[in-house]
Coordinates of N, CA and C in Angstrom, one line a residue:
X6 N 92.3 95.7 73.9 CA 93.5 95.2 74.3 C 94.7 96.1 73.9
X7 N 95.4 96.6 74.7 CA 97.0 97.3 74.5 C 98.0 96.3 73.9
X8 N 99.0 97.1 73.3 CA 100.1 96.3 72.1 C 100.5 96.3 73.5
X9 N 101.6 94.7 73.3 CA 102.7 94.9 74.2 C 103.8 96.3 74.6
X10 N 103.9 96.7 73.7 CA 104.5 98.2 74.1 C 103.7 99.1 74.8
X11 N 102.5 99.2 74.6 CA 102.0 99.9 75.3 C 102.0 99.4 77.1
X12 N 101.6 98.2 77.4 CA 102.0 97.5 78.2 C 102.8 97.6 79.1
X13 N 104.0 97.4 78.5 CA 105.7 97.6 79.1 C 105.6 99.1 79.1
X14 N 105.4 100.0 78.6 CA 105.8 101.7 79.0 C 104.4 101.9 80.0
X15 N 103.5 101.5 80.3 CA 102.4 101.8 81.4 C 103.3 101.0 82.4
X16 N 103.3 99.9 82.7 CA 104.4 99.2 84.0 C 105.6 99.8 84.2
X17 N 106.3 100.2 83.5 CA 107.7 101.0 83.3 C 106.9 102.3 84.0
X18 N 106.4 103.4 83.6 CA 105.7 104.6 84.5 C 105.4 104.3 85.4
X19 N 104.2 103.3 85.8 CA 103.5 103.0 86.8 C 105.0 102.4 88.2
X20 N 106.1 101.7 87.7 CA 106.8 101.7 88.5 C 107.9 102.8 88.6
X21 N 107.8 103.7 87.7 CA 108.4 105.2 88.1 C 108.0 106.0 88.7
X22 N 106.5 106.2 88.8 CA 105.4 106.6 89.4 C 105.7 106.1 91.1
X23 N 105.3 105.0 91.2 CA 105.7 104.5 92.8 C 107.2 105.0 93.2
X24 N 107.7 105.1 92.3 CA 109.4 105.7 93.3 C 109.4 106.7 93.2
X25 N 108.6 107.7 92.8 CA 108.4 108.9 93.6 C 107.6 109.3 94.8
X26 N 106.7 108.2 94.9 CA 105.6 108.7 95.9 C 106.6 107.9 97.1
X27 N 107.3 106.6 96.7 CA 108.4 106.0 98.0 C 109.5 106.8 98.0
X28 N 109.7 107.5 97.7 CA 111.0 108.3 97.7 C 110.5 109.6 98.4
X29 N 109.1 110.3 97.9 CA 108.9 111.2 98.8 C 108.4 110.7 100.1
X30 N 107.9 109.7 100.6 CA 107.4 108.8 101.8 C 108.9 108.4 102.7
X31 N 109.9 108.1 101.9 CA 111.5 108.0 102.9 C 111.5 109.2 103.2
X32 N 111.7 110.1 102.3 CA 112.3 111.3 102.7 C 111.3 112.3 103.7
X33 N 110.5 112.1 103.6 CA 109.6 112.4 104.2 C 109.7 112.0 105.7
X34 N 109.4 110.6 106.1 CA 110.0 110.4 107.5 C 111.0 110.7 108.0
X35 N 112.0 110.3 107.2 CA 113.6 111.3 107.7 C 113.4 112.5 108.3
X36 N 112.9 113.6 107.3 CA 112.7 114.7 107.7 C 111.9 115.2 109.1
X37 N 110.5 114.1 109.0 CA 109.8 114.3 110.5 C 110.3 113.4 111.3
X38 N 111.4 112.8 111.4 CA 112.5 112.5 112.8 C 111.2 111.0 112.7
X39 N 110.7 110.3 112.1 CA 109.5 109.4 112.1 C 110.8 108.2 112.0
X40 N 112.0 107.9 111.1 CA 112.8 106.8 111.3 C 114.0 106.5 112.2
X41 N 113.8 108.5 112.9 CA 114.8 108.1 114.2 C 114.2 108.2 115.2
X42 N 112.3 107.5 115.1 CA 111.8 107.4 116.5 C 111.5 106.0 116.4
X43 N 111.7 105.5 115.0 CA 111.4 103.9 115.2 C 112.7 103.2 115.5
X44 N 114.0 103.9 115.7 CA 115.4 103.5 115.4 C 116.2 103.2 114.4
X45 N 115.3 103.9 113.3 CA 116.0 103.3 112.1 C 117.0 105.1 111.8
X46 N 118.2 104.6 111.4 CA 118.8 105.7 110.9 C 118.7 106.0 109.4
X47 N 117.9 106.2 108.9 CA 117.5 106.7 107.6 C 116.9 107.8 107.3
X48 N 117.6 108.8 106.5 CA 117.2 110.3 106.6 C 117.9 110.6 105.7
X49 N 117.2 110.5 104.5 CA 118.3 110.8 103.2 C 117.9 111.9 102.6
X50 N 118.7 112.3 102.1 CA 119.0 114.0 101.7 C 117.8 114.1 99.7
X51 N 117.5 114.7 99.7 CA 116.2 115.3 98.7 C 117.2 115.6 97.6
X52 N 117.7 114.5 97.2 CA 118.5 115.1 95.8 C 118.3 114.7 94.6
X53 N 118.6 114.9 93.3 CA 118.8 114.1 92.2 C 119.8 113.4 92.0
X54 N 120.6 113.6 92.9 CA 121.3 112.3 92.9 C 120.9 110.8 93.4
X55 N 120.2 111.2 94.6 CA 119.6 110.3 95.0 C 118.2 109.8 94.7
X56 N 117.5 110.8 93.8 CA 116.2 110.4 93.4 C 116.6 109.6 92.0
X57 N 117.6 109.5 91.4 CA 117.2 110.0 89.6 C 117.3 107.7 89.9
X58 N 118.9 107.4 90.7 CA 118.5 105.6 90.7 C 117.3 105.3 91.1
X59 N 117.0 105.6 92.1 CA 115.3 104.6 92.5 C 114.1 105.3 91.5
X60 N 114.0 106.0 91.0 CA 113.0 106.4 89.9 C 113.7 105.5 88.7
X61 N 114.2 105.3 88.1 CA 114.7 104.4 87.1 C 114.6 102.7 87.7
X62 N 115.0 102.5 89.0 CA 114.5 101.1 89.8 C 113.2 100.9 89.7
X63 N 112.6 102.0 90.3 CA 111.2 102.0 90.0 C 110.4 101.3 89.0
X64 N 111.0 102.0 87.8 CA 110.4 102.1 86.7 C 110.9 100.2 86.0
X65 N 112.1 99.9 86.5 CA 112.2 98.3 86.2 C 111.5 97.2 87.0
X66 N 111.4 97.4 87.7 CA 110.9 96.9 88.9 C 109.5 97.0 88.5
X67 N 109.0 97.9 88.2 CA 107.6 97.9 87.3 C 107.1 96.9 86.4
X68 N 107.9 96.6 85.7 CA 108.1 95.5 84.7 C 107.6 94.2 85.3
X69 N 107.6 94.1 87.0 CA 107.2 92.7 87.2 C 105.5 92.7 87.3
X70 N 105.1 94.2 87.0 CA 103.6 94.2 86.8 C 102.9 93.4 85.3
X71 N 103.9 92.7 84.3 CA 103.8 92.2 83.0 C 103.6 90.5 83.6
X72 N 104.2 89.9 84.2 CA 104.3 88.6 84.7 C 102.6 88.0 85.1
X73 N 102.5 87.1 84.4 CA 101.1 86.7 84.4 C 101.4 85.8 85.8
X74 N 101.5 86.9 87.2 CA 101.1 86.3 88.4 C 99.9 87.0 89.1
X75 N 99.3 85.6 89.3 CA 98.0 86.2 89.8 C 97.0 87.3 89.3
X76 N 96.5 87.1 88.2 CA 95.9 87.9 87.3 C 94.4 87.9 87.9
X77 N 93.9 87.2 88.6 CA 92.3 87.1 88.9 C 92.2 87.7 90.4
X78 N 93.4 88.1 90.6 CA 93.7 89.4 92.1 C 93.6 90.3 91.9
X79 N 93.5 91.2 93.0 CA 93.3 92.5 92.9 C 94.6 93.0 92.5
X80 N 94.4 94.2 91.7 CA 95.4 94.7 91.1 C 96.7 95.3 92.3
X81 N 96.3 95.8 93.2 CA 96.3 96.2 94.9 C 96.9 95.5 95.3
X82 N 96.6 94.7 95.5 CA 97.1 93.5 96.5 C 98.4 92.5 95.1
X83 N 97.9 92.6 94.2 CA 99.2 92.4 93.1 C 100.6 93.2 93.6
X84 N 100.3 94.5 93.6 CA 101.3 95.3 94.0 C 101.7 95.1 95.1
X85 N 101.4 94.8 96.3 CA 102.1 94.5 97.8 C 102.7 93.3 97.3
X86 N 102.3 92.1 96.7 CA 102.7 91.0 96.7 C 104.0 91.1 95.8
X87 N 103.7 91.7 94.8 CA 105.2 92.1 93.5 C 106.2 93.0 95.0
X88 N 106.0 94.2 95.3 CA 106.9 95.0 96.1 C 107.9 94.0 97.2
X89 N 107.7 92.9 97.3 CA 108.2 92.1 98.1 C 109.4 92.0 97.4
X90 N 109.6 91.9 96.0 CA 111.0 91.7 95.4 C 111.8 92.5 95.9
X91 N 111.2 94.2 95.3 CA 112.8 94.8 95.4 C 112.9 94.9 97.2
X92 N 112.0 94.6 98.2 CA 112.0 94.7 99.3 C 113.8 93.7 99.8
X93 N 113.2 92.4 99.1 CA 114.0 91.3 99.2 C 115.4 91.9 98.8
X94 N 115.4 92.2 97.7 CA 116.9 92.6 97.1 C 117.3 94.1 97.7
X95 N 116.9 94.9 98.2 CA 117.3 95.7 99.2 C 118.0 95.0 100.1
X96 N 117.0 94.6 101.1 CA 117.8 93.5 102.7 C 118.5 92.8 102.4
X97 N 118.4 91.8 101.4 CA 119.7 90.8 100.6 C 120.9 91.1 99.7
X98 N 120.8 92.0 99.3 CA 121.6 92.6 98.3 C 122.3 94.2 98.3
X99 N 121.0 94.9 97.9 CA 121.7 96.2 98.1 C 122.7 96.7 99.3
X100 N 122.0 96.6 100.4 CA 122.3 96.9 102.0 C 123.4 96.2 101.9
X101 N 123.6 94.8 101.9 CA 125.0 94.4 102.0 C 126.0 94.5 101.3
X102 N 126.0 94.8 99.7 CA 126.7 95.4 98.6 C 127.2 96.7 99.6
X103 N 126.6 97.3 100.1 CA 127.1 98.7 100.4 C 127.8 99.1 101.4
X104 N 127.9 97.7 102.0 CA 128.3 98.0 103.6 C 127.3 97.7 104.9
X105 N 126.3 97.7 104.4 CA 125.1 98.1 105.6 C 124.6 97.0 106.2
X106 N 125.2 95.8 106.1 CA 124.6 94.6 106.7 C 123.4 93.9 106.1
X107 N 123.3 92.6 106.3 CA 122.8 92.0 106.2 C 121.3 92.7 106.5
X108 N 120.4 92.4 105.9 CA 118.9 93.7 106.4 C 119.1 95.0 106.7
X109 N 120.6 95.3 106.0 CA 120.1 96.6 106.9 C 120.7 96.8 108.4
X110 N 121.0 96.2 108.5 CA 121.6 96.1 110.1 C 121.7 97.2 110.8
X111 N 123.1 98.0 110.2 CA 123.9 98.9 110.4 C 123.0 100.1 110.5
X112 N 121.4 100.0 110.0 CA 120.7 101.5 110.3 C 119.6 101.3 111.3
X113 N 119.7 100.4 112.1 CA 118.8 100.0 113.0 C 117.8 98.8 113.2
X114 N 117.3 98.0 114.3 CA 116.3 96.6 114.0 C 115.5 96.5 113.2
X115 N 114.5 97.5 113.1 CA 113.8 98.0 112.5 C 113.3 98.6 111.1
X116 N 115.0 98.3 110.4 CA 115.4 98.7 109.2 C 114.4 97.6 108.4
X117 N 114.2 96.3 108.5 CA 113.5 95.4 107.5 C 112.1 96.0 107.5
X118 N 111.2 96.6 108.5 CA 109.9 96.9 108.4 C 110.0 97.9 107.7
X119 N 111.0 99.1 108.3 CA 110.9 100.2 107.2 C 110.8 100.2 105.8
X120 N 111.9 99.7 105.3 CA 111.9 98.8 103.8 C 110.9 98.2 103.6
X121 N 110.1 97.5 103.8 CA 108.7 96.6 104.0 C 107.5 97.5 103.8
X122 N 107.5 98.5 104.6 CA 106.4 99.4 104.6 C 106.6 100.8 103.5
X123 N 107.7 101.3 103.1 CA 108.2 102.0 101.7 C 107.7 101.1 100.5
X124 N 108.4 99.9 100.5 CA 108.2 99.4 99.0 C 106.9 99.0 99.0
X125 N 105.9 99.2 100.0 CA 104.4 98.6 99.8 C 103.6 99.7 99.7
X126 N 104.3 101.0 99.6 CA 103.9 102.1 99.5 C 104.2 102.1 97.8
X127 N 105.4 102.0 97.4 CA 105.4 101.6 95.7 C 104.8 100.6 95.2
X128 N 104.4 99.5 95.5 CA 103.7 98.7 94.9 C 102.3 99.3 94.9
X129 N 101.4 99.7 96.3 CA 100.7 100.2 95.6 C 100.4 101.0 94.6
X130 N 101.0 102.6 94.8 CA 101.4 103.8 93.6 C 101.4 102.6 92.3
X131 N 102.3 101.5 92.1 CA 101.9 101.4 90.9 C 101.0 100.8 90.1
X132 N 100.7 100.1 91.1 CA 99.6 99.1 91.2 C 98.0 100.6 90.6
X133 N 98.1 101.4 91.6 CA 97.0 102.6 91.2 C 97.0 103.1 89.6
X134 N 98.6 103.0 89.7 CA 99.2 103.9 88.2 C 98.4 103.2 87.0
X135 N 98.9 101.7 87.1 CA 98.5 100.8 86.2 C 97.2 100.7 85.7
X136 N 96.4 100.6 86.8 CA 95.1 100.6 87.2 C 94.5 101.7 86.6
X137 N 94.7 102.9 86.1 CA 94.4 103.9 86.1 C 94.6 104.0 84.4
X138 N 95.0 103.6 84.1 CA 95.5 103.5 82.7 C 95.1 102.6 81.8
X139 N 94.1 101.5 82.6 CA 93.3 100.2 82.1 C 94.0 99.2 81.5
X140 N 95.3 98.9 81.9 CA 96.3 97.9 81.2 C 95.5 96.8 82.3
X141 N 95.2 96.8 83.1 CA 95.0 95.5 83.6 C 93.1 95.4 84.4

């Protein structure tokens, strides 16, 4: 059995870990014109500026891999089901804090699946991360 510290800094990676593989997967369709053939206007620029918040989100957002939900599931499928948060607080929060409407609006219909299909790309990644490290 791992100390709780060890615990929280494997979750904390494992969800820093996923916001890079989602952060190279956004950036990545932007670049192959893949979010302005679904209608979504999202095509964000490869920076540290814009990498360094969602790698630190990541890495909190990881933290919900400690929550004794659903322990007798697959680790996998833990992760799509946890990725729903920050999915939620993106469309509910972020997006509209920023201007961008309610879901996302403002970057196209199709903006809630995008977001949907990204953060379930992070939940897995950390879901693997974790996994890999034998905390769970």
């Amino acid at each position: 059995m791992r100390s709780g510290l060890s615990r929280l800094s494997i979750c904390f990676a494992g969800g820093c870990a996923g916001a890079v593989v989602n952060s190279l997967a956004v950036w990545g369709a932007g670049e192959l014109h893949l979010t302005s053939r679904m209608g979504v206007r999202l095509a964000p620029a490869f920076t540290y500026e814009w990498l360094l918040p969602r790698v630190l989100w990541g890495g909190l957002w990881g933290l919900l891999f400690l929550l004794p939900l659903m322990t007798k599931r697959s680790l996998l499928l833990r992760g799509l089901i946890i990725s729903l948060a920050p999915t939620l607080a993106q469309l509910f929060y972020f997006f509209p804090q920023a201007g961008r409407g309610m879901m996302g609006q403002s970057f196209g219909q199709l903006t809630p699946l995008f977001v949907l299909l990204a953060n379930a790309v992070w939940g897995l990644t950390a879901a693997w991360w974790i996994r890999q490290s034998g905390v769970h």
